[in-house]
Amino acid sequence: MEFVYPDFKGKNPGHYSAAVKVGGLMYVSGQLSINPDTRQVCQGDIREHT
């Protein structure tokens, strides 16, 4: 089991890892589209953020 803490601008404010790798699987925690500068949740749906 490997806990994943990616190095990106918006650090995780919670007490959990962004993902956990177990064997060939990766389990991710709830993901939101957050502006790293303002820490605010972005508006729109998945199509607008990918």
Short mmCIF file of C-alpha atoms in Angstrom, two decimals:
data_model
loop_
_atom_site.label_atom_id
_atom_site.label_comp_id
_atom_site.label_asym_id
_atom_site.label_seq_id
_atom_site.Cartn_x
_atom_site.Cartn_y
_atom_site.Cartn_z
CA MET A 1 0.00 0.00 0.00
CA GLU A 2 1.37 3.41 -1.03
CA PHE A 3 -0.12 6.74 0.03
CA VAL A 4 0.07 9.34 -2.76
CA TYR A 5 0.70 13.01 -1.96
CA PRO A 6 1.17 14.85 -5.28
CA ASP A 7 3.34 17.95 -5.34
CA PHE A 8 1.12 20.69 -6.69
CA LYS A 9 0.28 24.29 -5.82
CA GLY A 10 -2.91 23.62 -3.87
CA LYS A 11 -1.88 21.57 -0.85
CA ASN A 12 -4.41 19.18 0.62
CA PRO A 13 -6.00 20.86 3.67
CA GLY A 14 -7.43 17.60 4.99
CA HIS A 15 -5.93 14.75 6.99
CA TYR A 16 -5.92 12.25 4.15
CA SER A 17 -3.88 11.38 1.10
CA ALA A 18 -5.03 12.27 -2.41
CA ALA A 19 -4.87 8.60 -3.40
CA VAL A 20 -3.78 5.17 -2.22
CA LYS A 21 -2.11 2.64 -4.55
CA VAL A 22 -2.70 -1.02 -3.75
CA GLY A 23 -1.25 -3.48 -6.21
CA GLY A 24 -2.40 -2.41 -9.67
CA LEU A 25 -5.27 -0.25 -8.39
CA MET A 26 -5.40 3.38 -7.30
CA TYR A 27 -8.15 4.59 -5.00
CA VAL A 28 -8.73 8.35 -5.08
CA SER A 29 -10.46 10.50 -2.50
CA GLY A 30 -13.29 12.85 -3.46
CA GLN A 31 -12.02 15.18 -6.14
CA LEU A 32 -13.14 18.76 -6.73
CA SER A 33 -12.11 21.35 -9.25
CA ILE A 34 -10.49 23.97 -6.97
CA ASN A 35 -8.76 27.18 -8.03
CA PRO A 36 -5.30 26.86 -6.39
CA ASP A 37 -4.96 30.65 -6.03
CA THR A 38 -8.28 31.34 -4.29
CA ARG A 39 -8.97 27.84 -2.86
CA GLN A 40 -12.56 28.24 -4.12
CA VAL A 41 -14.53 25.49 -5.85
CA CYS A 42 -14.81 26.22 -9.58
CA GLN A 43 -18.19 26.38 -11.30
CA GLY A 44 -19.28 24.13 -14.14
CA ASP A 45 -19.17 20.43 -14.88
CA ILE A 46 -16.45 17.91 -15.74
CA ARG A 47 -16.45 18.88 -19.43
CA GLU A 48 -15.40 22.43 -18.54
CA HIS A 49 -12.49 21.29 -16.38
CA THR A 50 -10.85 18.62 -18.52
#
